[in-house]
Amino acid sequence: MERPLTQHITFPPLELRQYEAIGGYQAVRKAVRHMQPKDVTALVKESNMKGRGGAGFSTGMKWSFVPMDVPGPKYLVANADEMEPGTFKDRWLLEGNPHQLLEGMIVAAYAIQATEAFVFLRWAYKDAAIAIRKAIAEAYDAGYLGKDILGTGYSLEMHLHTGVGRYMCGEETALLNSLEGKRATPRAKPPFPQVSGLFGKPTIVNNVETLSFIPHIINKGADWFKSLSRTADGGTKIYGVSGRVRKPGAWELPMGITMRELIEEYAGGMKEGYGFRGVLPGGASTDFLIDKHMDITLDFAGVAAAGSRLGTGTMVVLDDQTCPVGFVHNLEHFFAQESCGFCTPCREGLPWTEKLLWAIEQGRGQEEDLELLLRHTEWLGPGNTFCALAPGAMEPLQSALKYFRDDFERHIREHRCPYHDPVPAVPASAHLHHTHHL
Amino acid sequence: MLSMTEKEKIEEEIRLVPIKKAACIEALKIVQAHRRWVSDESIRDVADILDMSPEEVDSVATFYNLIFRQPVGRHIILLCDSISCYVMGLKGIHEELTGLLGIQYGQTTADGRFTLLPNPCLGTCDHAPALMVDNDLYRDLHPAALADILDKYT
Ligand SMILES: Cc1cc2nc3c(=O)[nH]c(=O)nc-3n(C[C@H](O)[C@H](O)[C@H](O)COP(=O)(O)O)c2cc1C
Ligand code: SF4
Ligand code: FES
C-alpha cells in the first residue's frame, strides 16, 4: 500500500539534502521549468484532489478561479491552524516533513503566480514552528525560494505566521483578517478570496494535507493519484482515531476504506471493558455515526450518505461509559467559547445551548429543554448564521438528540447523570424512610 | 514606555506589511514576549506606533486567547479541555492539578510561579489527556505524573 504523504515522515524531519535525496523538490523543478502555471492547475483539477481542510472542495477548481491577468501581488496561504477538537493530522505532516509542505506550497504558488506565501500556524505547535522555520531557511539557501527560483524568473517570498489562538482563525476569510492584524471575524462572500483575499488581492487558502499532496501529483500524475483510492474521491487520506480504543493514532490509508476497518483493525477496536456507542467521523463539527454505519466508506460521498461529513477525517469515539450529554456539552462549550460573536444567532444561541446541556447533565433539565435544543439546531443551522461555525456546532448536537435521546430523557426523568453519578445501593430501610416523608 | 528593542522589532514588522495596522498582532506578540502580558499602557504605546486608537488595538488584543491583558505567572499551564481529553480523563487531571496548585482556571499562584488556563484541543488527541507548560507538551497524562511535571518549573 502506497503512503506518499507519510512514508518519509521522521522526527526530527528530513533536512533539505536528505529530502532531495529521496526525490524532494523534483516537483518544483518540473513545474517551474517545464510546465505553464495553467497546466499545473489543470493537472491538479484532473486528479480530482478534494481539499482536506473539511469542506472537500476541488483544489484545482479553486485555483482556477484566480484571475491570472491582474497586475499586483497574489498570495498563497497554508492553513495550519488545526484547532478543531479531535483533529491532529496536520501536526504529523508539519512536524514530520515540513519540506513536503513547502514544496507543495511553491508549486501551488507558481500555479497561481503568487508572489508571497504564508504558513498560518497555530501557537501551540512549537515543534512545527521550529521545523518550518528551518525548512524555509534551507529552501531559500538552495534557491527554491526568493528571487528568480532556479533561474526561471519566477520569484516567491515565504513567511511563517504563528497565530495567537482562536478557532475562527481556521475559517479561511477570518484567517485573512487575522493575517491582516485584525480580529478573526469572517468576511462576506462573494467576493471569494480567490478574487479578493489578503489585502484585497487574489488569495488561495489550502489545508496542510492538501498542499502536502501536490508534489506527488506533479511527479506521478492524475491517474496515479486516482489509483491510490478505492472510490471516486482520489488519493490517500490521513485518518485518525481518538477516544477509548485500544490503539489511538493516525494512519495514511486509501481514501474510501470502511469505518469498520479503521476502528477495528487500525485502532484495534474498543478498549477492554468499553463498548462502542458512536463516533464523530471528522472532528467536533460533524454528526455522530453509530453501529449501523460501521460499513460505510470513509470518503466524502460515503460519509455524507450516512448523514455526516468526512470533515478532517480524524474521529472521536464515544464509548458506553462516557455520558453522551456530557460529551456534547463539552463540544458546545468549545463552540460557545470560540464563537467570534459577530452574528447574533451564534453569539447568543451557543451559550444558551451550552447552558441547557449543562442543566440537563446536572439533573436540572426540564422536559421542554429537548424541544428547545432541537429548535436551536434549526436557528443556528445552515443559512441562518454568517459562517459555518454555528451550523458545525449543531451537527453533533442534532445527531446526539436523534441517536442518544434515551440518555437525555433519562437525565431529565431521574434528575441526575446516570453515568457520573451512579446510584448507590440503597438499603431497604432508607426506602421506607423516604416513602414515610412522602 | 516600550523599550528600544521592542520598538525596533515592531518597526521591522511594519516594514513587512503594506499597511501599518496589519502589524498589530505581531506588535502585541512582541510586547508580550518581553513583558509576559499586555498592559493598558502597552496598548497605548502600540496604538501610537501603528497610528491606531487604543480602543482599536484593545479590540484586537482581547479577541485572541493567548494575548494576556492581565499579569500572568512565570509559567503558563494550558490544560486541554476539549473532547478527546474529556473522554480520556480530563476530570482527574483537572482535580489533581488545581489541588496541587491551589488555584482555579484563570488564576495565578500566590508565588507567581504558575497561571492555569483551559485551552482548546492541543492537536494531540491520540495521546489524550494533554497539557502544555510554556513550550513543553505533556501527553498521555496521569494524575500521578503531575507533581513531577510541576517540579521542573521554578
Ligand atoms: C470555524 C472554522 C474553522 C476551520 N478551521 C480550519 C483549520 O484549522 N484548517 C483548515 O485547513 N481548514 C479549516 N477550516 C476550513 C477552511 O475554511 C477552508 O475551507 C480550508 O482551509 C480550505 O482548504 P482546502 O480547500 O485545502 O480544504 C475551518 C472552517 C471553519 C468554518
Ligand atoms: S456563526 Fe458564529 S463564528 Fe461565524 S460569524 Fe457568526 S458569530 Fe462568528
Ligand atoms: S482534545 Fe485534547 S489534545 Fe485534542
Short mmCIF file of C-alpha atoms in Angstrom, two decimals, chain A residues 109-416:
data_model
loop_
_atom_site.label_atom_id
_atom_site.label_comp_id
_atom_site.label_asym_id
_atom_site.label_seq_id
_atom_site.Cartn_x
_atom_site.Cartn_y
_atom_site.Cartn_z
CA ALA A 109 2.07 29.44 -5.60
CA TYR A 110 3.61 29.00 -9.05
CA ALA A 111 0.28 27.77 -10.43
CA ILE A 112 -1.46 30.96 -9.39
CA GLN A 113 1.68 33.09 -9.84
CA ALA A 114 1.64 34.19 -6.22
CA THR A 115 4.45 36.45 -5.10
CA GLU A 116 4.16 35.75 -1.38
CA ALA A 117 3.21 32.70 0.63
CA PHE A 118 2.35 32.28 4.32
CA VAL A 119 2.16 29.35 6.66
CA PHE A 120 -0.55 30.25 9.19
CA LEU A 121 0.47 28.06 12.09
CA ARG A 122 -1.28 27.76 15.42
CA TRP A 123 0.60 28.87 18.51
CA ALA A 124 0.62 25.51 20.26
CA TYR A 125 2.60 23.75 17.51
CA LYS A 126 6.03 24.65 18.83
CA ASP A 127 7.98 21.80 17.21
CA ALA A 128 6.29 22.50 13.90
CA ALA A 129 7.31 26.16 14.13
CA ILE A 130 10.94 25.18 14.62
CA ALA A 131 10.80 22.66 11.78
CA ILE A 132 9.14 25.05 9.34
CA ARG A 133 11.38 27.99 10.16
CA LYS A 134 14.40 25.80 9.48
CA ALA A 135 12.95 24.35 6.29
CA ILE A 136 12.13 27.82 4.91
CA ALA A 137 15.70 28.98 5.55
CA GLU A 138 17.10 25.87 3.83
CA ALA A 139 14.80 26.33 0.84
CA TYR A 140 15.96 29.94 0.44
CA ASP A 141 19.60 28.84 0.59
CA ALA A 142 19.03 26.20 -2.06
CA GLY A 143 17.31 28.63 -4.41
CA TYR A 144 13.80 27.13 -4.16
CA LEU A 145 12.52 30.36 -2.61
CA GLY A 146 13.35 34.02 -3.11
CA LYS A 147 14.15 35.83 -6.32
CA ASP A 148 14.45 34.04 -9.65
CA ILE A 149 13.78 30.50 -8.46
CA LEU A 150 16.13 28.01 -10.22
CA GLY A 151 16.92 30.73 -12.75
CA THR A 152 13.41 30.67 -14.22
CA GLY A 153 12.46 34.27 -13.44
CA TYR A 154 9.72 33.17 -11.02
CA SER A 155 10.08 34.70 -7.52
CA LEU A 156 8.36 33.81 -4.25
CA GLU A 157 8.80 35.03 -0.68
CA MET A 158 7.64 32.78 2.15
CA HIS A 159 6.77 33.69 5.76
CA LEU A 160 5.81 31.77 8.85
CA HIS A 161 2.98 33.39 10.81
CA THR A 162 2.20 31.97 14.22
CA GLY A 163 -1.31 32.60 15.50
CA VAL A 164 -2.39 33.72 18.95
CA GLY A 165 -5.15 31.23 19.48
CA ARG A 166 -8.68 31.33 18.15
CA TYR A 167 -10.55 28.53 16.36
CA MET A 168 -12.03 31.09 13.97
CA CYS A 169 -8.56 31.69 12.50
CA GLY A 170 -9.03 28.41 10.64
CA GLU A 171 -12.03 29.73 8.69
CA GLU A 172 -10.41 30.97 5.54
CA THR A 173 -11.74 34.54 5.40
CA ALA A 174 -11.28 35.04 9.17
CA LEU A 175 -7.76 33.75 8.71
CA LEU A 176 -7.12 36.51 6.18
CA ASN A 177 -8.40 39.15 8.61
CA SER A 178 -6.09 37.74 11.25
CA LEU A 179 -3.14 37.86 8.83
CA GLU A 180 -4.02 41.50 8.27
CA GLY A 181 -3.62 42.08 12.00
CA LYS A 182 -7.34 42.27 12.76
CA ARG A 183 -9.88 40.34 14.78
CA ALA A 184 -10.54 36.96 13.18
CA THR A 185 -14.12 37.56 12.06
CA PRO A 186 -15.22 36.09 8.74
CA ARG A 187 -15.79 38.14 5.60
CA ALA A 188 -18.86 38.19 3.39
CA LYS A 189 -18.60 36.05 0.25
CA PRO A 190 -18.60 36.94 -2.60
CA PRO A 191 -16.11 38.24 -3.41
CA PHE A 192 -14.30 34.98 -2.79
CA PRO A 193 -10.68 35.14 -1.58
CA GLN A 194 -9.53 33.72 -4.91
CA VAL A 195 -10.53 37.08 -6.40
CA SER A 196 -10.20 39.43 -3.42
CA GLY A 197 -8.40 37.98 -0.43
CA LEU A 198 -5.41 39.13 1.59
CA PHE A 199 -5.10 42.93 1.36
CA GLY A 200 -7.76 42.76 -1.34
CA LYS A 201 -5.59 40.66 -3.66
CA PRO A 202 -6.27 37.22 -5.15
CA THR A 203 -5.51 34.61 -2.50
CA ILE A 204 -5.65 30.85 -2.21
CA VAL A 205 -6.04 29.22 1.19
CA ASN A 206 -5.40 25.49 1.33
CA ASN A 207 -5.10 22.94 4.08
CA VAL A 208 -1.71 21.45 5.01
CA GLU A 209 -2.65 17.92 3.93
CA THR A 210 -3.96 19.24 0.61
CA LEU A 211 -0.76 21.13 -0.14
CA SER A 212 1.48 18.29 1.01
CA PHE A 213 -0.06 16.12 -1.70
CA ILE A 214 0.72 18.50 -4.57
CA PRO A 215 4.36 17.46 -5.20
CA HIS A 216 3.28 13.83 -5.57
CA ILE A 217 0.55 14.70 -8.05
CA ILE A 218 3.03 16.71 -10.12
CA ASN A 219 5.60 13.90 -10.07
CA LYS A 220 3.32 10.94 -10.66
CA GLY A 221 0.25 12.30 -12.39
CA ALA A 222 -3.52 12.38 -12.05
CA ASP A 223 -4.17 8.71 -12.82
CA TRP A 224 -1.70 7.57 -10.19
CA PHE A 225 -3.43 9.83 -7.65
CA LYS A 226 -6.83 8.39 -8.50
CA SER A 227 -5.47 4.84 -8.33
CA LEU A 228 -4.49 5.32 -4.67
CA SER A 229 -8.13 5.44 -3.71
CA ARG A 230 -10.79 2.78 -3.51
CA THR A 231 -13.54 5.20 -4.52
CA ALA A 232 -14.20 8.18 -6.79
CA ASP A 233 -12.51 10.62 -4.38
CA GLY A 234 -8.85 10.20 -5.27
CA GLY A 235 -5.77 9.79 -3.16
CA THR A 236 -4.96 8.53 0.27
CA LYS A 237 -6.27 10.22 3.40
CA ILE A 238 -4.84 10.66 6.84
CA TYR A 239 -7.42 9.16 9.16
CA GLY A 240 -7.17 9.34 12.91
CA VAL A 241 -8.97 7.83 15.88
CA SER A 242 -9.02 9.01 19.48
CA GLY A 243 -11.10 8.01 22.48
CA ARG A 244 -11.27 4.69 24.32
CA VAL A 245 -9.93 2.49 21.57
CA ARG A 246 -7.01 0.09 22.05
CA LYS A 247 -4.58 1.93 19.77
CA PRO A 248 -5.45 5.59 19.22
CA GLY A 249 -3.45 7.08 16.37
CA ALA A 250 -3.35 8.31 12.79
CA TRP A 251 -2.80 6.35 9.60
CA GLU A 252 -2.46 7.20 5.93
CA LEU A 253 -4.83 4.84 4.11
CA PRO A 254 -6.59 4.66 0.76
CA MET A 255 -9.49 7.07 0.52
CA GLY A 256 -12.67 5.05 0.92
CA ILE A 257 -11.66 2.40 3.45
CA THR A 258 -14.56 1.44 5.68
CA MET A 259 -15.16 2.74 9.15
CA ARG A 260 -15.03 -0.82 10.45
CA GLU A 261 -11.52 -1.33 9.10
CA LEU A 262 -10.36 1.93 10.61
CA ILE A 263 -11.82 1.44 14.05
CA GLU A 264 -11.50 -2.31 14.42
CA GLU A 265 -8.27 -3.06 12.55
CA TYR A 266 -6.18 0.08 12.79
CA ALA A 267 -7.43 1.47 16.08
CA GLY A 268 -7.67 -2.06 17.49
CA GLY A 269 -11.34 -1.87 18.48
CA MET A 270 -12.63 -0.73 21.85
CA LYS A 271 -10.52 -0.92 24.98
CA GLU A 272 -11.11 -3.81 27.32
CA GLY A 273 -14.35 -3.20 29.21
CA TYR A 274 -15.73 -0.48 26.94
CA GLY A 275 -18.41 -0.71 24.26
CA PHE A 276 -18.87 1.41 21.14
CA ARG A 277 -21.72 3.93 21.18
CA GLY A 278 -20.90 6.31 18.35
CA VAL A 279 -18.26 8.33 16.58
CA LEU A 280 -17.74 11.83 15.25
CA PRO A 281 -16.17 10.91 11.92
CA GLY A 282 -14.44 14.16 11.08
CA GLY A 283 -13.79 16.27 14.14
CA ALA A 284 -16.02 18.14 16.60
CA SER A 285 -18.26 19.75 13.98
CA THR A 286 -19.60 16.57 12.37
CA ASP A 287 -22.72 14.46 13.05
CA PHE A 288 -22.43 11.29 15.11
CA LEU A 289 -22.48 7.99 13.30
CA ILE A 290 -23.39 4.79 15.15
CA ASP A 291 -23.14 0.98 14.96
CA LYS A 292 -25.25 0.63 11.83
CA HIS A 293 -22.80 2.87 9.92
CA MET A 294 -19.76 0.67 10.52
CA ASP A 295 -19.54 -0.48 6.92
CA ILE A 296 -19.76 2.89 5.20
CA THR A 297 -16.82 4.04 3.10
CA LEU A 298 -14.82 6.90 4.54
CA ASP A 299 -14.84 9.27 1.59
CA PHE A 300 -16.79 12.49 1.04
CA ALA A 301 -19.84 10.83 -0.56
CA GLY A 302 -19.90 7.79 1.73
CA VAL A 303 -19.96 9.75 4.96
CA ALA A 304 -22.44 12.28 3.54
CA ALA A 305 -24.81 9.45 2.56
CA ALA A 306 -24.75 8.28 6.18
CA GLY A 307 -25.80 11.76 7.31
CA SER A 308 -22.49 13.19 8.43
CA ARG A 309 -19.32 14.69 6.96
CA LEU A 310 -15.84 13.31 6.35
CA GLY A 311 -14.58 16.67 7.67
CA THR A 312 -10.97 16.32 8.74
CA GLY A 313 -11.17 12.50 8.77
CA THR A 314 -9.98 12.37 12.37
CA MET A 315 -12.58 10.66 14.52
CA VAL A 316 -13.54 10.80 18.16
CA VAL A 317 -15.13 7.67 19.57
CA LEU A 318 -17.89 7.80 22.18
CA ASP A 319 -17.81 4.75 24.42
CA ASP A 320 -20.62 3.29 26.55
CA GLN A 321 -19.27 4.63 29.82
CA THR A 322 -18.99 8.25 28.77
CA CYS A 323 -22.16 10.30 29.15
CA PRO A 324 -23.38 11.45 25.72
CA VAL A 325 -24.88 14.58 27.29
CA GLY A 326 -21.58 15.44 28.95
CA PHE A 327 -19.79 14.70 25.68
CA VAL A 328 -21.99 17.05 23.70
CA HIS A 329 -21.85 19.66 26.46
CA ASN A 330 -18.07 19.64 26.20
CA LEU A 331 -18.32 20.23 22.43
CA GLU A 332 -20.82 23.07 22.78
CA HIS A 333 -18.72 24.67 25.50
CA PHE A 334 -15.89 24.80 22.97
CA PHE A 335 -18.03 26.26 20.20
CA ALA A 336 -19.66 28.84 22.51
CA GLN A 337 -16.27 29.96 23.72
CA GLU A 338 -14.76 30.14 20.24
CA SER A 339 -17.72 31.87 18.54
CA CYS A 340 -16.39 35.17 17.23
CA GLY A 341 -19.55 36.93 18.35
CA PHE A 342 -20.04 38.66 15.03
CA CYS A 343 -23.60 37.48 14.35
CA THR A 344 -26.41 37.29 16.86
CA PRO A 345 -27.81 33.74 16.46
CA CYS A 346 -24.40 32.22 17.13
CA ARG A 347 -23.28 34.69 19.81
CA GLU A 348 -26.50 34.22 21.80
CA GLY A 349 -27.55 30.74 20.74
CA LEU A 350 -24.38 28.83 21.53
CA PRO A 351 -24.11 29.93 25.19
CA TRP A 352 -27.83 29.16 25.54
CA THR A 353 -27.28 25.70 24.06
CA GLU A 354 -24.37 25.14 26.40
CA LYS A 355 -26.40 26.18 29.46
CA LEU A 356 -29.31 23.91 28.52
CA LEU A 357 -26.96 20.96 28.13
CA TRP A 358 -25.22 21.71 31.40
CA ALA A 359 -28.55 21.87 33.22
CA ILE A 360 -29.62 18.51 31.76
CA GLU A 361 -26.26 16.98 32.58
CA GLN A 362 -26.54 18.22 36.18
CA GLY A 363 -30.03 16.74 36.56
CA ARG A 364 -31.74 20.12 36.43
CA GLY A 365 -33.18 19.68 32.93
CA GLN A 366 -36.86 20.12 32.05
CA GLU A 367 -38.95 18.13 29.60
CA GLU A 368 -39.24 21.12 27.25
CA ASP A 369 -35.45 21.60 27.08
CA LEU A 370 -35.13 18.91 24.43
CA GLU A 371 -37.59 20.72 22.19
CA LEU A 372 -35.64 23.94 22.77
CA LEU A 373 -32.37 22.24 21.88
CA LEU A 374 -33.89 20.88 18.69
CA ARG A 375 -35.07 24.34 17.74
CA HIS A 376 -31.57 25.67 18.30
CA THR A 377 -30.26 23.19 15.77
CA GLU A 378 -32.53 24.94 13.26
CA TRP A 379 -31.94 28.51 14.43
CA LEU A 380 -28.19 28.02 14.23
CA GLY A 381 -28.35 25.74 11.20
CA PRO A 382 -27.14 26.34 7.66
CA GLY A 383 -28.15 29.70 6.20
CA ASN A 384 -29.02 31.38 9.50
CA THR A 385 -25.57 32.47 10.60
CA PHE A 386 -22.73 34.35 8.99
CA CYS A 387 -20.26 31.47 8.82
CA ALA A 388 -20.06 27.72 9.17
CA LEU A 389 -19.02 27.65 12.84
CA ALA A 390 -22.56 27.64 14.22
CA PRO A 391 -24.02 25.07 11.79
CA GLY A 392 -20.94 22.94 12.50
CA ALA A 393 -21.62 23.23 16.21
CA MET A 394 -25.17 21.96 15.68
CA GLU A 395 -24.13 18.79 13.86
CA PRO A 396 -23.04 16.72 16.87
CA LEU A 397 -26.00 18.05 18.87
CA GLN A 398 -28.72 17.23 16.35
CA SER A 399 -27.40 13.73 15.83
CA ALA A 400 -26.97 13.14 19.58
CA LEU A 401 -30.62 14.11 20.07
CA LYS A 402 -31.50 11.55 17.45
CA TYR A 403 -29.29 8.63 18.47
CA PHE A 404 -28.94 9.13 22.23
CA ARG A 405 -32.34 10.56 23.03
CA ASP A 406 -32.89 8.00 25.79
CA ASP A 407 -29.87 9.33 27.63
CA PHE A 408 -31.16 12.89 27.51
CA GLU A 409 -34.59 11.75 28.71
CA ARG A 410 -33.15 9.68 31.50
CA HIS A 411 -31.19 12.66 32.85
CA ILE A 412 -34.36 14.72 32.92
CA ARG A 413 -36.55 11.97 34.39
CA GLU A 414 -34.09 10.88 37.06
CA HIS A 415 -32.74 14.36 37.84
CA ARG A 416 -29.17 13.13 37.69
#
